[in-house]
Short mmCIF file of C-alpha atoms in Angstrom, two decimals:
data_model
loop_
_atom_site.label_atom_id
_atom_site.label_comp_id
_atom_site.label_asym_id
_atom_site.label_seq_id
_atom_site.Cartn_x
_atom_site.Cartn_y
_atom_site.Cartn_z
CA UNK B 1 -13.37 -202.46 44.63
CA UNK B 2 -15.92 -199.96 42.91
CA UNK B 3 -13.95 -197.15 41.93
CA UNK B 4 -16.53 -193.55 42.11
CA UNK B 5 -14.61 -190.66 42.15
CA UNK B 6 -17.37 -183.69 40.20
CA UNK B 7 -20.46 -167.72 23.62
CA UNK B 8 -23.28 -168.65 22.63
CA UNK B 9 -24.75 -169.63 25.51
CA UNK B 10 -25.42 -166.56 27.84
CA UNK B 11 -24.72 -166.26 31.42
CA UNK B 12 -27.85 -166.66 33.52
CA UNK B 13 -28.66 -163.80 35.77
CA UNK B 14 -26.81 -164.15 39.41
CA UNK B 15 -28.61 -164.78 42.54
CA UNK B 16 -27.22 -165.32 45.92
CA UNK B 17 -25.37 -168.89 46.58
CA UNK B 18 -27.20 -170.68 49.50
CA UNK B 19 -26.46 -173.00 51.79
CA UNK B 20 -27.87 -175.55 54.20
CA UNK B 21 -31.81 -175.54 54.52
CA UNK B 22 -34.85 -174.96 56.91
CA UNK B 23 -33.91 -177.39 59.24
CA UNK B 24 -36.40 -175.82 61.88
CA UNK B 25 -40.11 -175.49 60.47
CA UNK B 26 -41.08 -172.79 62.87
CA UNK B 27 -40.68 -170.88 66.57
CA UNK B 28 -43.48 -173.69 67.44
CA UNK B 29 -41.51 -176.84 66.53
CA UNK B 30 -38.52 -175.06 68.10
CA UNK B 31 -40.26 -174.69 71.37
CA UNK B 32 -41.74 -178.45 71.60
CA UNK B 33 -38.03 -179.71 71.31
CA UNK B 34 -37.07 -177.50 73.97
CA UNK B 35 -35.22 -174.57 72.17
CA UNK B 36 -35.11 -171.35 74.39
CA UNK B 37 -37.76 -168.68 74.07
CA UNK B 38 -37.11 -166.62 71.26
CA UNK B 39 -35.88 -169.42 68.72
CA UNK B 40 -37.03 -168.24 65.26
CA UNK B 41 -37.50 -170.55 62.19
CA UNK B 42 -34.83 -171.71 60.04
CA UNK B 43 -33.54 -170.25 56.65
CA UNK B 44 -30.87 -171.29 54.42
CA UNK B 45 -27.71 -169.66 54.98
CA UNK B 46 -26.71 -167.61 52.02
CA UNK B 47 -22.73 -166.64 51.80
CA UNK B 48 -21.61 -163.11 51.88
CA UNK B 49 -20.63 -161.89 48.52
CA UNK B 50 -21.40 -164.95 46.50
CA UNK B 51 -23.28 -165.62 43.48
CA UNK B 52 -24.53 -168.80 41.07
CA UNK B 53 -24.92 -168.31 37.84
CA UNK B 54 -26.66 -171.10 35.20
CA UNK B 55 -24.53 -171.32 32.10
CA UNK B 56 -25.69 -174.01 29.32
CA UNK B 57 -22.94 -176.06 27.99
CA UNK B 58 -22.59 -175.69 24.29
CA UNK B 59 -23.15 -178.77 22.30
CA UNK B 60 -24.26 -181.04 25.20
CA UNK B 61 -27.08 -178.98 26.51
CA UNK B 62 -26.42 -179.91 30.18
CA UNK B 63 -26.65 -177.05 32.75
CA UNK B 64 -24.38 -176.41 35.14
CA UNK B 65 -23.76 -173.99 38.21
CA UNK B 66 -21.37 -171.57 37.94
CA UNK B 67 -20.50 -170.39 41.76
CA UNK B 68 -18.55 -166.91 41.96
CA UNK B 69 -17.46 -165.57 45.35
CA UNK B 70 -15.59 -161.70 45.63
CA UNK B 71 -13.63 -160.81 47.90
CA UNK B 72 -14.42 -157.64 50.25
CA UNK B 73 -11.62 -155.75 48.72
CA UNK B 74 -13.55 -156.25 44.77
CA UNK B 75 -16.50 -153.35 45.89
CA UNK B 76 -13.98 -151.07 48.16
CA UNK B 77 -13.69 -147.46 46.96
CA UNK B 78 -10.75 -146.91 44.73
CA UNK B 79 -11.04 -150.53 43.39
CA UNK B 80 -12.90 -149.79 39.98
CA UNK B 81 -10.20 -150.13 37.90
CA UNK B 82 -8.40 -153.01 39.34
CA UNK B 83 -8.49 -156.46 37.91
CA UNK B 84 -8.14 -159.69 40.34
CA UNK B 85 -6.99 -163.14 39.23
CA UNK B 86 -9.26 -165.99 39.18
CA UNK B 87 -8.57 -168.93 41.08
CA UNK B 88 -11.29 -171.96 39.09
CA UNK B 89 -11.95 -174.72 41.61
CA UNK B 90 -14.15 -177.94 40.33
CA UNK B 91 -15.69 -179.91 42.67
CA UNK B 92 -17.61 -176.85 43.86
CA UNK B 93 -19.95 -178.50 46.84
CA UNK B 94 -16.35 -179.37 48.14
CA UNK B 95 -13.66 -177.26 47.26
CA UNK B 96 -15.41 -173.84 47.34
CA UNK B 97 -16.16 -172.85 51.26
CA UNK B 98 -12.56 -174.00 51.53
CA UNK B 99 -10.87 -171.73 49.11
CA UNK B 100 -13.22 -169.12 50.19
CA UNK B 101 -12.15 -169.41 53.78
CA UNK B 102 -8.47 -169.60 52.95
CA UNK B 103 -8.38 -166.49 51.23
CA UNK B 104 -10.58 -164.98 53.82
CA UNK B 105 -8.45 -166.23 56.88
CA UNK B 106 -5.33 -167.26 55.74
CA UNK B 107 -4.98 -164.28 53.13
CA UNK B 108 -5.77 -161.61 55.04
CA UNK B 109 -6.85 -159.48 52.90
CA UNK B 110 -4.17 -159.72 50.55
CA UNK B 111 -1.21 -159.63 52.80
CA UNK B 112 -0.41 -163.29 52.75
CA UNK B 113 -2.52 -164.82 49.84
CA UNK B 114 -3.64 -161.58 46.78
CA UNK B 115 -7.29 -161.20 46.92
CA UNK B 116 -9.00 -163.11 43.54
CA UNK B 117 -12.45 -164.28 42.33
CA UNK B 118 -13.24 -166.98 43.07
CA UNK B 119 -15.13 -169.51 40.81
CA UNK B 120 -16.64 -173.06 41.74
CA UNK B 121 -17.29 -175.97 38.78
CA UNK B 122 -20.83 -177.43 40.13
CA UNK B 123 -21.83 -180.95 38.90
CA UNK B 124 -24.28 -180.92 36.59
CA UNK B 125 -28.01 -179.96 37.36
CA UNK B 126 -29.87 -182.67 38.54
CA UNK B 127 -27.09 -185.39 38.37
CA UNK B 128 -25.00 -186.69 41.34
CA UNK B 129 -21.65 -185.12 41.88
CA UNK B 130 -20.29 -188.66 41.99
CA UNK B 131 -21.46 -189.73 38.63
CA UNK B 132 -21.07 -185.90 37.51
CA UNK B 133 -17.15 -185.43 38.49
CA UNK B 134 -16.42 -189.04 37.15
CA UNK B 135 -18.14 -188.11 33.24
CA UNK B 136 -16.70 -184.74 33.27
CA UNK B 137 -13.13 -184.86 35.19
CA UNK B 138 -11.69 -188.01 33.98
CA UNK B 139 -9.84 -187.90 30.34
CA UNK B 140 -10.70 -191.73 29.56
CA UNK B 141 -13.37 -194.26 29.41
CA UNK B 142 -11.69 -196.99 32.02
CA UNK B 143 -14.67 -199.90 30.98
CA UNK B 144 -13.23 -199.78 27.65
CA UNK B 145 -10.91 -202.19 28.68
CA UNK B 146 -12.83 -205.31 29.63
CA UNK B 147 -10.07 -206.58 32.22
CA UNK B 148 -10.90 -203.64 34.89
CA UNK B 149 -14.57 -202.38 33.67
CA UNK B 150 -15.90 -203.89 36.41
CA UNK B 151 -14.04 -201.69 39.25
CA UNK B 152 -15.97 -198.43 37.83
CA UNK B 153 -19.28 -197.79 38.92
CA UNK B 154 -20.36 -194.59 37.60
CA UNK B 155 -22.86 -194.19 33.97
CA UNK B 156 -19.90 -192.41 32.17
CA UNK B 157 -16.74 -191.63 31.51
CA UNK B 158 -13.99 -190.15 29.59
CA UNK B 159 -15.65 -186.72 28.90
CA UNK B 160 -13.07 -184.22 30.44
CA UNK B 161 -12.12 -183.07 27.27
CA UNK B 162 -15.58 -181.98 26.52
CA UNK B 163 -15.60 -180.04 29.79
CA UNK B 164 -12.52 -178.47 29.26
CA UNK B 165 -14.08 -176.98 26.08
CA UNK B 166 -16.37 -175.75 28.19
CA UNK B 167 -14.55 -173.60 30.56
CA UNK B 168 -12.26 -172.50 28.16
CA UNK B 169 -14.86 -171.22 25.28
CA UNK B 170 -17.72 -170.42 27.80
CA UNK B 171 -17.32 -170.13 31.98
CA UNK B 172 -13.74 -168.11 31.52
CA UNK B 173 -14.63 -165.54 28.92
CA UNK B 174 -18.22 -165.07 30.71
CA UNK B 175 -16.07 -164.20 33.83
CA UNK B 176 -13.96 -162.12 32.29
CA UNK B 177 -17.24 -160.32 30.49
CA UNK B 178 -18.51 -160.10 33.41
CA UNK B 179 -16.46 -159.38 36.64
CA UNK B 180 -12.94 -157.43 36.62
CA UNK B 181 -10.92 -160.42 35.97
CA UNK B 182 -7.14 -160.57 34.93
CA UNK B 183 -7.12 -162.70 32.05
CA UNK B 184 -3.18 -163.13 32.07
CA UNK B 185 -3.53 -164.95 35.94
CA UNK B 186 -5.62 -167.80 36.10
CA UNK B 187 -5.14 -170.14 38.80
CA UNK B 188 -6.64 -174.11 38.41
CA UNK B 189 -6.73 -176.07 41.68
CA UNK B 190 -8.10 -179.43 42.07
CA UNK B 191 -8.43 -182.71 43.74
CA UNK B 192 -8.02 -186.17 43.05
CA UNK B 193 -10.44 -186.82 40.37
CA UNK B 194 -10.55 -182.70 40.01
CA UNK B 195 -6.68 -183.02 39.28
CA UNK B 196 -7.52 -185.08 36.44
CA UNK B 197 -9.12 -182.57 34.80
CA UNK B 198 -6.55 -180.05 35.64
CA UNK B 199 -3.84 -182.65 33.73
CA UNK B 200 -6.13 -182.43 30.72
CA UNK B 201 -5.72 -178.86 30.08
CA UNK B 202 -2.46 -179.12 31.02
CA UNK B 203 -1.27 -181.26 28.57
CA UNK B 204 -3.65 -180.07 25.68
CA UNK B 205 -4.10 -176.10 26.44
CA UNK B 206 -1.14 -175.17 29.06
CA UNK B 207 -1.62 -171.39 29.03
CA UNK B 208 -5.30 -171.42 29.62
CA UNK B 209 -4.24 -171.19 32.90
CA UNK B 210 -1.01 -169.45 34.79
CA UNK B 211 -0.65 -171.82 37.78
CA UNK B 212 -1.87 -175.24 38.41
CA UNK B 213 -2.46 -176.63 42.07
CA UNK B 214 -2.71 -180.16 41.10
CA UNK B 215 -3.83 -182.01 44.76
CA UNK B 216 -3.89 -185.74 45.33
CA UNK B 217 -3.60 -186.93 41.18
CA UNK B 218 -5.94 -189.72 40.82
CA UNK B 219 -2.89 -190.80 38.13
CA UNK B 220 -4.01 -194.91 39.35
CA UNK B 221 -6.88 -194.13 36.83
CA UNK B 222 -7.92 -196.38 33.84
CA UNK B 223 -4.32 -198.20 34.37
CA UNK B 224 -2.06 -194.73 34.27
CA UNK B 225 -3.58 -193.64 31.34
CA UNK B 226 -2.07 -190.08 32.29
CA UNK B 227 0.99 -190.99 32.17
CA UNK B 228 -0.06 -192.57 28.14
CA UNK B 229 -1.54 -188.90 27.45
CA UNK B 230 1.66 -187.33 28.89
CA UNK B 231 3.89 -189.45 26.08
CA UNK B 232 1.29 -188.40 23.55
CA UNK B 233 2.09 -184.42 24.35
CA UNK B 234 5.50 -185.09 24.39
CA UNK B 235 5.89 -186.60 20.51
CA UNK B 236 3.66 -182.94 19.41
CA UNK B 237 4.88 -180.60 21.71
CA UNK B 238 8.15 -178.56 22.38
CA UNK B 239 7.47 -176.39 24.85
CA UNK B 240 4.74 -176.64 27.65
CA UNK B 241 4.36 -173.10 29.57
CA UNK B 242 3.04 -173.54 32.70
CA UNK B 243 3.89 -173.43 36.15
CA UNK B 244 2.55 -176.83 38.42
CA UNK B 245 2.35 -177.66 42.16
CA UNK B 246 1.25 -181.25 43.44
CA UNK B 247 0.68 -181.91 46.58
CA UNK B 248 -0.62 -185.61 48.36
CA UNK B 249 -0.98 -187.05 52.37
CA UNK B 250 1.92 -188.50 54.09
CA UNK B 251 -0.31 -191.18 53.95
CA UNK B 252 -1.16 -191.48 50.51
CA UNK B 253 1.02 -194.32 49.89
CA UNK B 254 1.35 -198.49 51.86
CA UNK B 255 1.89 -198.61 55.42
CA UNK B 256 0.54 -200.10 58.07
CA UNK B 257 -1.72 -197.73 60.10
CA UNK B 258 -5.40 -197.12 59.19
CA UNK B 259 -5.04 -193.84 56.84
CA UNK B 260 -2.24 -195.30 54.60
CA UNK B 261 -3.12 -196.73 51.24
CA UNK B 262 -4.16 -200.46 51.20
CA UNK B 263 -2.96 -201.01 47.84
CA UNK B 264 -2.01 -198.09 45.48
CA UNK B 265 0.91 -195.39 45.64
CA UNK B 266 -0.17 -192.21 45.24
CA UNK B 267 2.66 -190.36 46.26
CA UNK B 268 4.67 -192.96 44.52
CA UNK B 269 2.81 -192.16 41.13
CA UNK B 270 2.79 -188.49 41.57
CA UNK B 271 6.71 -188.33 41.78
CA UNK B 272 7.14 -190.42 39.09
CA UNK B 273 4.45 -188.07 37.05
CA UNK B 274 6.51 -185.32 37.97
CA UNK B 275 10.20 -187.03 37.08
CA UNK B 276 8.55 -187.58 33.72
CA UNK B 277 7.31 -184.33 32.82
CA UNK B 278 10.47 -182.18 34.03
CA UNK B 279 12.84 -185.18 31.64
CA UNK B 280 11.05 -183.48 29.28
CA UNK B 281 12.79 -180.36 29.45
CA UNK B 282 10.61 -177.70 28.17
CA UNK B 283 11.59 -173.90 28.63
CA UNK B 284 8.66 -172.54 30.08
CA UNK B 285 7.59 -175.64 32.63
CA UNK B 286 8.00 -175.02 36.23
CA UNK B 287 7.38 -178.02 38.11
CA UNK B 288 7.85 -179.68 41.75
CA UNK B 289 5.59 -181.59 44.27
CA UNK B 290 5.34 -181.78 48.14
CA UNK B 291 4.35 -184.38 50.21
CA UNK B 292 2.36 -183.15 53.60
CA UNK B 293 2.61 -184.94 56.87
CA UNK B 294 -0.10 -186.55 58.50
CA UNK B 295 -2.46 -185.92 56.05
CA UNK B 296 -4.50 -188.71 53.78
CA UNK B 297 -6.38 -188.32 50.86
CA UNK B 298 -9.33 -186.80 52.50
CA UNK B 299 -7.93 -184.27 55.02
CA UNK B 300 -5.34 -183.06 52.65
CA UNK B 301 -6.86 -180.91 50.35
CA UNK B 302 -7.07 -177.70 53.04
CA UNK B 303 -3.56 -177.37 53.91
CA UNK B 304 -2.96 -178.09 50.26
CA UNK B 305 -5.08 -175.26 48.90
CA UNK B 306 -3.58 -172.65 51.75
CA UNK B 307 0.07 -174.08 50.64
CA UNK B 308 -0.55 -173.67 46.94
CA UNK B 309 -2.25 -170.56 46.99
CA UNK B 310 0.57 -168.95 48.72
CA UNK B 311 2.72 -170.26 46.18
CA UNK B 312 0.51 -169.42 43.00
CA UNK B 313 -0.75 -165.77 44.75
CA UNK B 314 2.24 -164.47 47.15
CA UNK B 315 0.53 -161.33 49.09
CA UNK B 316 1.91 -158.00 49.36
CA UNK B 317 3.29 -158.98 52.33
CA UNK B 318 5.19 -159.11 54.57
CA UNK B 319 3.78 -162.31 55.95
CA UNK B 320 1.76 -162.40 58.57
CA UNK B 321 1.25 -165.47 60.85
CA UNK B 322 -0.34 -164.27 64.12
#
């Protein structure tokens, strides 16, 4: 089975994040296929306070999309001199209308989830978010080993440490220049492949970030190498201060109905990931996981972000459901 899974250089001027496209040429196409009088032409959608900015990776050269998102609270009078926490999603095309919509909706404006900036990882200009999020989210080269090169079908792999260079040393401090960011909460959430890269700065460069929403670990990858990496960290490290949430589907594991796992344990993996980091026993590492029913690997990742966010950004409160 093919296995595809998303200062020097200056912060490119923002413009407004679009969506979707011209999907109706004109009032006179509308018309022919029958669309009531009045039917103007299409325009791309463009998302209420929401920004991409073009930031050039250091070293590489590549350009990539940096997608910011405020909440409504970030221009209200009496705001100037508050700072918000930043919640850093990869995966942008995916992850970023959700986490915008759960701190929208589910936060209510701060009651229930605190209001934060939002910012979105976009593959790299021009490339495929396929081939992108497998080169830059993944912390080893899998076709290095000749027995399973041939279940990985993207150009490249192995490069999230590179990428974690980069949003340490370039798209966090060009956030913080730029927007009124606390520094001292920094929230990562990913997915799958995404969670990969959040285990990479986990294990290398823990306090880059405050919280970690780790959903769906892709920890099958390149025969467990995370759990390799994690025994690495161990022998240098004596202390690992972060706090860590992982979440996967009920289904994320064998069974017999359509949306469990064929082969694979996901779930199975993840506690065992988690058993072996808390043996560990460092001070300043908080960490648990949650299994959510009647989710798989693909409808997961909403209730996971609402559930995590909660956790990682309680509101003011108190907490309202209805």
């Amino acid at each position: 089975m093919k296995r595809r899974g998303l200062l020097g250089a200056a912060l490119g001027a923002a413009s407004a994040l679009p969506l979707g496209g011209a999907w109706a040429a004109d009032a006179g196409s509308a018309k022919a296929a029958g669309a009531p009088a009045g039917w103007g032409p299409g325009t791309p959608l463009t998302l209420e306070n929401s920004s991409v900015h073009l930031l050039t990776a250091q070293g590489s050269g590549r350009v990539y999309p940096v997608w910011v998102d405020l909440p409504r609270s970030y221009a209200e009078p009496g705001s100037a001199q508050r700072r918000y926490p930043v919640v850093l999603a990869p995966d942008a095309p995916w992850s970023f209308p959700y986490l915008r919509t759960v701190r929208n909706l589910v936060g209510r404006r701060g009651q229930n989830i605190e209001d934060f900036i939002l910012v979105g990882l976009a593959p790299e200009q021009g490339m495929s978010h396929v081939d992108a999020r497998a080169r830059d989210y993944t912390p080893t080269d899998p076709r290095s080993r000749p027995a399973t090169a041939h279940d990985y079908g993207s150009p490249r792999y192995g490069e999230a440490a590179a990428h974690q260079r980069f949003l340490a040393d370039q798209v966090l401090p060009a956030i913080a220049q730029n927007y009124r960011a606390d520094a001292k909460r920094q929230v990562f959430i990913g997915h799958s492949y995404g969670s990969l890269l959040g285990l990479q700065v986990l294990l290398s460069q823990p306090d880059l970030f405050s919280h970690y929403i780790l959903g769906s670990p892709s920890l099958w990858f390149d025969q467990r190498s995370a759990f390799e990496l994690e025994r690495a960290t161990a022998e240098r490290r004596k202390d690992l201060p972060a706090r860590v949430m992982m979440y996967a589907g009920g289904f994320e594991t064998p069974g017999k109905s359509p949306r469990h796992y064929k082969d694979g344990d996901l779930i199975g993996d993840m506690k065992r990931f988690e058993r072996q980091l808390a043996g560990r026993r460092y001070p300043s590492l908080s960490i648990a996981s949650r299994v959510v029913a009647d989710e798989d690997h693909y409808t997961v990742f909403p209730s996971l972000a609402a559930r995590g966010l909660t956790w990682a950004l309680p509101g003011s409160g108190p907490y309202l459901s209805g």
